Short mmCIF file of C-alpha atoms in Angstrom, two decimals:
data_model
loop_
_atom_site.label_atom_id
_atom_site.label_comp_id
_atom_site.label_asym_id
_atom_site.label_seq_id
_atom_site.Cartn_x
_atom_site.Cartn_y
_atom_site.Cartn_z
CA MET A 257 8.54 -5.84 129.34
CA ALA A 258 4.88 -5.67 130.00
CA ASN A 259 4.61 -9.08 131.70
CA THR A 260 5.51 -8.45 135.40
CA SER A 261 6.43 -12.22 135.89
CA ALA A 262 8.64 -12.32 132.81
CA ARG A 263 10.25 -9.02 134.06
CA MET A 264 10.95 -10.18 137.77
CA LEU A 265 12.53 -13.16 136.32
CA ARG A 266 14.94 -11.51 134.04
CA LEU A 267 15.70 -8.99 136.85
CA LEU A 268 16.51 -12.01 139.18
CA SER A 269 18.86 -13.20 136.17
CA LEU A 270 20.73 -10.16 135.84
CA LEU A 271 20.93 -9.60 139.70
CA GLN A 272 22.37 -13.26 140.19
CA THR A 273 25.73 -12.49 138.03
CA HIS A 274 26.14 -10.61 141.39
CA ARG A 275 27.86 -7.52 139.88
CA TYR A 276 26.72 -4.08 140.85
CA TRP A 277 24.23 -2.82 138.56
CA PRO A 278 23.74 0.98 137.85
CA GLY A 279 19.99 1.77 138.50
CA ALA A 280 20.05 3.58 135.01
CA GLU A 281 21.88 0.77 133.22
CA LEU A 282 19.37 -1.98 134.98
CA ALA A 283 16.08 -0.18 133.89
CA ASP A 284 17.83 0.18 130.30
CA ARG A 285 18.09 -3.50 130.03
CA LEU A 286 14.65 -4.43 131.33
CA GLU A 287 13.13 -1.34 129.38
CA VAL A 288 11.28 -0.08 132.52
CA SER A 289 11.39 3.55 134.28
CA PRO A 290 13.47 3.73 137.23
CA ARG A 291 10.50 3.76 139.46
CA THR A 292 9.12 0.36 137.79
CA LEU A 293 12.58 -1.02 138.54
CA ARG A 294 12.24 0.13 142.51
CA ARG A 295 8.87 -1.50 143.15
CA ASP A 296 10.42 -4.78 141.35
CA VAL A 297 13.48 -4.62 143.64
CA ASP A 298 11.33 -4.33 146.60
CA ARG A 299 9.15 -7.01 145.30
CA LEU A 300 12.33 -9.18 145.11
CA ARG A 301 13.04 -8.22 148.93
CA ASP A 302 9.69 -9.59 149.75
CA LEU A 303 10.39 -12.62 148.49
CA GLY A 304 13.36 -12.81 150.42
CA TYR A 305 16.16 -11.90 147.90
CA PRO A 306 18.64 -9.57 149.97
CA VAL A 307 19.16 -7.06 147.11
CA ASP A 308 21.50 -4.08 148.11
CA ALA A 309 20.85 -0.71 147.01
CA ALA A 310 23.02 2.45 146.75
CA ARG A 311 21.32 5.91 146.35
CA GLY A 312 22.28 9.10 144.45
CA VAL A 313 23.57 9.73 140.97
CA ALA A 314 25.81 6.63 140.58
CA GLY A 315 23.11 4.54 142.77
CA GLY A 316 22.58 1.13 141.45
CA TYR A 317 21.71 -2.61 142.94
CA GLN A 318 23.75 -5.69 143.76
CA LEU A 319 22.45 -9.07 145.14
CA GLN A 320 24.19 -10.52 147.85
CA ALA A 321 24.60 -13.97 149.22
CA GLY A 322 22.85 -14.20 152.29
CA ALA A 323 23.42 -15.94 155.68
CA ALA A 324 20.88 -18.65 154.49
CA VAL A 325 20.06 -20.68 151.37
CA PRO A 326 18.18 -18.19 149.18
CA PRO A 327 14.46 -18.95 148.75
CA LEU A 328 14.87 -22.03 146.60
CA LEU A 329 13.15 -24.40 149.20
CA LEU A 330 16.40 -26.08 150.02
CA ASP A 331 17.75 -27.12 153.28
CA ASP A 332 21.71 -26.93 154.02
CA GLU A 333 22.07 -30.66 153.06
CA GLU A 334 19.84 -30.38 149.63
CA ALA A 335 21.78 -27.54 148.76
CA VAL A 336 25.48 -29.07 148.83
CA ALA A 337 24.04 -32.23 147.37
CA ILE A 338 22.67 -30.25 144.20
CA ALA A 339 26.26 -28.22 143.96
CA VAL A 340 28.18 -31.69 144.11
CA GLY A 341 25.92 -33.38 141.65
CA LEU A 342 26.26 -30.53 139.39
CA ARG A 343 30.14 -30.60 139.54
CA THR A 344 30.27 -34.34 138.95
CA ALA A 345 27.77 -33.94 135.89
CA ALA A 346 29.98 -30.76 134.62
CA ALA A 347 32.89 -33.20 134.64
CA GLY A 348 30.99 -35.61 132.02
CA ALA A 349 29.42 -37.94 134.24
CA VAL A 350 26.26 -37.44 132.16
CA ALA A 351 26.60 -37.08 128.37
CA GLY A 352 24.87 -33.86 127.12
CA PHE A 353 24.44 -32.28 130.52
CA GLU A 354 28.12 -30.82 130.73
CA GLU A 355 27.57 -27.02 129.69
CA THR A 356 24.09 -26.74 131.35
CA SER A 357 25.55 -28.12 134.55
CA VAL A 358 28.30 -25.46 134.66
CA ARG A 359 25.97 -22.39 133.97
CA ALA A 360 23.61 -23.89 136.80
CA LEU A 361 26.82 -24.35 139.21
CA ALA A 362 27.95 -20.81 138.53
CA LYS A 363 24.41 -19.51 139.85
CA VAL A 364 24.01 -21.94 142.66
CA ILE A 365 27.47 -21.28 144.08
CA GLN A 366 27.33 -17.48 144.04
CA LEU A 367 24.06 -17.60 146.07
CA LEU A 368 25.34 -19.96 148.71
CA PRO A 369 26.72 -18.57 152.11
CA PRO A 370 30.69 -19.42 152.57
CA ARG A 371 29.87 -21.99 154.96
CA LEU A 372 28.44 -24.35 152.44
CA ARG A 373 31.05 -23.41 150.02
CA ARG A 374 33.53 -24.79 152.11
CA ARG A 375 31.62 -27.75 152.81
CA ILE A 376 31.38 -28.68 149.03
CA ASP A 377 35.00 -28.01 148.42
CA ALA A 378 35.95 -30.21 151.33
CA LEU A 379 33.50 -32.81 149.89
CA GLN A 380 34.67 -32.43 146.59
CA ALA A 381 38.57 -32.82 147.66
CA ALA A 382 37.83 -36.03 149.19
CA THR A 383 36.02 -37.70 146.36
CA ALA A 384 37.07 -38.91 143.02
CA PRO A 385 33.88 -39.34 140.60
CA GLY A 386 34.92 -42.05 138.25
CA VAL A 387 33.67 -40.68 134.58
CA PHE A 388 34.02 -42.40 131.38
CA GLY A 389 35.36 -41.07 128.61
CA GLY A 390 39.34 -40.97 128.89
CA GLY A 391 39.23 -36.96 129.16
CA PRO A 392 41.69 -34.79 131.01
CA VAL A 393 40.78 -34.38 134.73
CA LEU A 394 39.81 -30.53 135.43
CA ASP A 395 39.77 -28.88 138.62
CA ALA A 396 36.05 -28.12 139.61
CA ALA A 397 36.86 -24.97 141.20
CA SER A 398 38.76 -23.66 138.10
CA LEU A 399 35.70 -24.56 135.93
CA THR A 400 33.08 -22.73 138.19
CA THR A 401 35.51 -19.62 138.52
CA ILE A 402 35.42 -19.48 134.66
CA ALA A 403 31.80 -20.09 134.51
CA MET A 404 31.18 -17.22 137.12
CA ALA A 405 33.20 -14.95 135.04
CA CYS A 406 31.17 -15.90 131.77
CA ARG A 407 27.98 -15.48 133.43
CA GLY A 408 29.09 -11.95 135.22
CA GLU A 409 30.37 -10.56 132.30
CA GLU A 410 34.06 -10.14 134.14
CA ARG A 411 37.49 -10.14 132.61
CA LEU A 412 39.72 -13.15 133.57
CA ARG A 413 43.47 -13.48 134.13
CA PHE A 414 45.35 -17.37 133.93
CA ASP A 415 48.12 -18.82 132.76
CA TYR A 416 47.96 -20.96 129.72
CA ALA A 417 50.30 -23.80 128.43
CA PRO A 418 49.64 -24.14 124.89
CA ARG A 419 50.37 -27.47 122.98
CA ASP A 420 53.45 -26.01 121.19
CA GLY A 421 55.14 -23.25 123.24
CA GLU A 422 55.76 -22.02 126.83
CA THR A 423 53.07 -21.31 129.55
CA GLY A 424 51.95 -17.39 129.18
CA TYR A 425 49.98 -15.09 131.00
CA ARG A 426 46.20 -14.41 129.34
CA HIS A 427 43.94 -11.58 130.01
CA VAL A 428 40.68 -12.19 128.41
CA GLU A 429 36.93 -11.42 128.23
CA PRO A 430 35.20 -14.57 128.81
CA HIS A 431 32.40 -15.43 126.33
CA ARG A 432 31.33 -19.09 126.70
CA LEU A 433 32.28 -22.51 127.99
CA VAL A 434 32.07 -25.18 125.49
CA SER A 435 32.28 -28.98 126.00
CA LEU A 436 32.82 -30.75 122.94
CA GLY A 437 33.90 -34.34 123.20
CA ARG A 438 36.51 -35.26 126.10
CA ARG A 439 37.44 -31.51 126.55
CA TRP A 440 36.39 -28.12 128.05
CA TYR A 441 37.13 -24.93 125.73
CA LEU A 442 36.83 -21.33 126.75
CA ILE A 443 36.02 -18.69 124.01
CA ALA A 444 37.10 -15.82 125.12
CA TRP A 445 38.20 -12.45 123.45
CA ASP A 446 41.89 -12.04 124.21
CA LEU A 447 42.66 -8.57 125.00
CA ASP A 448 46.22 -8.92 124.21
CA ARG A 449 45.85 -10.01 120.88
CA GLY A 450 42.89 -8.16 119.98
CA ASP A 451 41.11 -11.11 118.52
CA TRP A 452 38.76 -14.28 119.18
CA ARG A 453 40.72 -17.03 120.66
CA SER A 454 39.96 -20.54 122.20
CA PHE A 455 41.57 -22.15 125.14
CA ARG A 456 41.74 -25.78 126.65
CA VAL A 457 40.58 -25.61 130.23
CA ASP A 458 42.72 -28.36 131.32
CA ARG A 459 45.76 -26.42 129.83
CA LEU A 460 44.57 -23.39 131.70
CA THR A 461 45.92 -22.61 135.38
CA LYS A 462 44.97 -20.16 138.23
CA PRO A 463 42.01 -18.56 136.73
CA ALA A 464 41.39 -15.36 138.36
CA LEU A 465 38.25 -12.64 138.39
CA THR A 466 39.90 -9.16 137.96
CA GLY A 467 36.34 -7.28 139.06
CA ALA A 468 36.70 -5.47 135.69
CA ARG A 469 33.09 -5.74 133.98
CA PHE A 470 32.75 -5.69 130.10
CA ARG A 471 30.00 -5.39 127.41
CA PRO A 472 30.09 -8.83 125.60
CA ARG A 473 31.20 -8.70 121.78
CA ASP A 474 29.28 -10.84 119.19
CA ILE A 475 31.41 -13.89 118.09
CA PRO A 476 31.46 -14.20 114.60
CA GLY A 477 28.38 -16.30 113.41
CA GLY A 478 26.48 -15.93 116.53
CA ASP A 479 27.18 -19.54 117.59
CA PRO A 480 30.01 -20.27 120.01
CA VAL A 481 29.51 -24.12 119.63
CA ALA A 482 29.72 -23.94 115.61
CA TRP A 483 32.52 -21.45 115.83
CA MET A 484 34.58 -23.92 118.27
CA ARG A 485 33.95 -27.09 115.83
CA GLN A 486 35.31 -24.84 112.82
CA ARG A 487 38.10 -24.01 114.66
CA LEU A 488 39.03 -27.72 115.69
CA ALA A 489 38.31 -29.15 112.30
CA ALA A 490 40.76 -26.31 110.91
CA ALA A 491 43.57 -27.29 113.39
CA PRO A 492 46.09 -29.51 111.99
CA SER A 493 45.98 -33.05 113.65
CA ARG A 494 48.85 -35.53 114.27
CA TYR A 495 46.99 -38.65 112.78
CA ASP A 496 44.62 -39.42 110.18
CA VAL A 497 43.09 -42.65 111.42
CA SER A 498 41.13 -44.92 108.79
CA VAL A 499 39.92 -48.32 110.46
CA LEU A 500 37.38 -50.99 108.63
CA VAL A 501 35.33 -52.53 111.34
CA SER A 502 32.90 -55.54 111.53
CA VAL A 503 30.20 -53.38 113.10
CA PRO A 504 27.17 -51.74 111.29
CA ALA A 505 27.80 -47.99 110.52
CA GLY A 506 24.64 -47.01 112.86
CA THR A 507 25.99 -48.77 115.77
CA VAL A 508 29.52 -46.84 115.24
CA ARG A 509 27.86 -43.76 114.68
CA GLN A 510 26.11 -44.06 117.98
CA THR A 511 29.52 -44.63 120.05
CA VAL A 512 31.68 -41.68 118.26
CA GLY A 513 28.89 -39.41 117.86
CA HIS A 514 30.18 -36.45 115.28
CA TRP A 515 34.05 -37.06 116.15
CA ALA A 516 34.40 -39.38 113.32
CA THR A 517 33.14 -39.85 109.68
CA VAL A 518 31.51 -43.29 109.50
CA GLU A 519 30.59 -44.99 105.90
CA PRO A 520 28.77 -48.18 105.70
CA VAL A 521 30.55 -50.65 103.62
CA THR A 522 28.03 -53.64 103.85
CA GLU A 523 25.32 -53.98 106.17
CA GLU A 524 27.61 -55.37 109.06
CA THR A 525 30.84 -53.53 108.15
CA SER A 526 31.95 -49.84 108.28
CA ARG A 527 34.77 -47.62 107.77
CA MET A 528 35.62 -45.13 110.41
CA ARG A 529 37.63 -42.21 109.75
CA MET A 530 39.04 -39.57 112.24
CA SER A 531 41.80 -37.28 112.89
CA VAL A 532 43.46 -37.18 116.31
CA ASP A 533 46.55 -36.08 118.27
CA ASP A 534 46.56 -39.06 120.43
CA LEU A 535 45.80 -42.55 119.30
CA GLY A 536 44.32 -43.80 122.85
CA TRP A 537 40.90 -42.16 121.72
CA PRO A 538 40.81 -44.44 118.50
CA VAL A 539 41.94 -47.35 120.43
CA MET A 540 39.55 -47.09 123.14
CA ILE A 541 36.78 -46.62 120.90
CA LEU A 542 37.74 -50.13 118.93
CA GLY A 543 37.50 -51.77 122.26
CA VAL A 544 34.29 -49.97 123.11
CA LEU A 545 33.03 -51.45 119.54
CA GLY A 546 34.15 -55.10 120.05
CA GLY A 547 34.00 -56.18 116.99
CA ASP A 548 37.01 -57.15 114.61
CA PHE A 549 38.68 -54.50 112.41
CA THR A 550 41.28 -53.91 110.10
CA ILE A 551 43.68 -50.81 110.29
CA GLU A 552 44.10 -49.00 107.18
CA SER A 553 46.00 -46.00 108.74
CA PRO A 554 48.28 -44.54 110.16
CA PRO A 555 51.16 -47.38 110.66
CA GLU A 556 51.54 -46.23 114.31
CA LEU A 557 48.01 -47.49 115.32
CA HIS A 558 49.12 -50.92 114.69
CA GLU A 559 51.63 -50.81 117.42
CA ARG A 560 49.43 -48.79 119.56
CA ALA A 561 46.54 -51.38 119.53
CA ARG A 562 49.07 -54.17 119.99
CA GLN A 563 50.59 -52.37 123.01
CA ALA A 564 46.97 -52.19 124.52
CA ALA A 565 46.13 -55.82 123.67
CA GLU A 566 49.36 -57.11 125.23
CA THR A 567 48.33 -54.89 128.39
CA LEU A 568 44.88 -56.36 128.64
CA LEU A 569 46.00 -59.78 128.13
CA ARG A 570 48.39 -59.71 131.01
CA GLY A 571 45.66 -58.11 133.40
CA ALA A 572 43.51 -61.01 132.33
CA ALA A 573 46.16 -63.77 132.65
CA ASP A 574 44.97 -66.55 135.05
CA ARG A 575 47.32 -65.87 138.23
CA ARG A 576 45.81 -68.23 140.74
CA PRO A 577 48.27 -69.83 142.85
CA ARG A 578 49.53 -73.60 141.63
CA GLY A 579 47.50 -76.48 143.27
CA ALA A 580 44.58 -74.14 143.46
CA ASP A 581 41.05 -75.47 142.91
CA PRO A 582 40.13 -74.21 139.44
CA HIS A 583 36.26 -74.79 140.49
#
């Protein structure tokens, strides 16, 4: 890397994984000599980043969390606010920013001193963000642990409860967290099965970093999101839904995104098709669209929609005491 500024940013990015980097490996990653690497590390120290160094044949470098917030020009309150905001965004409060928020959160949490981490955990435990979407509730600390394992290229252990089967112990090399629709998925190389696997994060418990590093493998196709979408498309679903709605196709597409196929029937009507395991999702979408609709399949959706309508009607019923002034 000829550009010093670009090389410094790359060095800082590697060190922020908080793994221990042997000097030779780090210099190889940056395509510089050991002497240039030492000068770059000294520059980072001059900027206030606490980089530890070990001398000798097995010498190397590691970035430590300091006694204060590293030079991000943030005070304690601002750092806590950023971390809590990133956790909320990671839960889906801001559509389209879930994955970016998790990656940023992993960096921020790793650099914060313990006293601020405790404040963040306490604040998160005492609040309940209202996130639209109907997806499963995730533990923010678990999500952060998984993100740190992906970023730090560190093997991960956890318990996993698949849809069909008993909870089992898993040992993986985590590759990427992917947010699709209302759910988070971990893409990882399963060490016990010797193959790529995906895991729903809401079915994953007790994630633990092992301290064992690994060299990342190349995921088939090179695109984790495309790989995950192909896996989901190939997985059998319990219900094939088809509904004729009195809403223009463009409006329906804006609401459901890629989670349904939408075909225009007329300028004001369209047909929505989707494959789902839970009929609550299409019922919620129909409520959001707000137009008249005709259920074509499956038969179970008629009953689920009727139950939802009755529940809403009961909740909306006039419950004023007798004799109360209606005005």
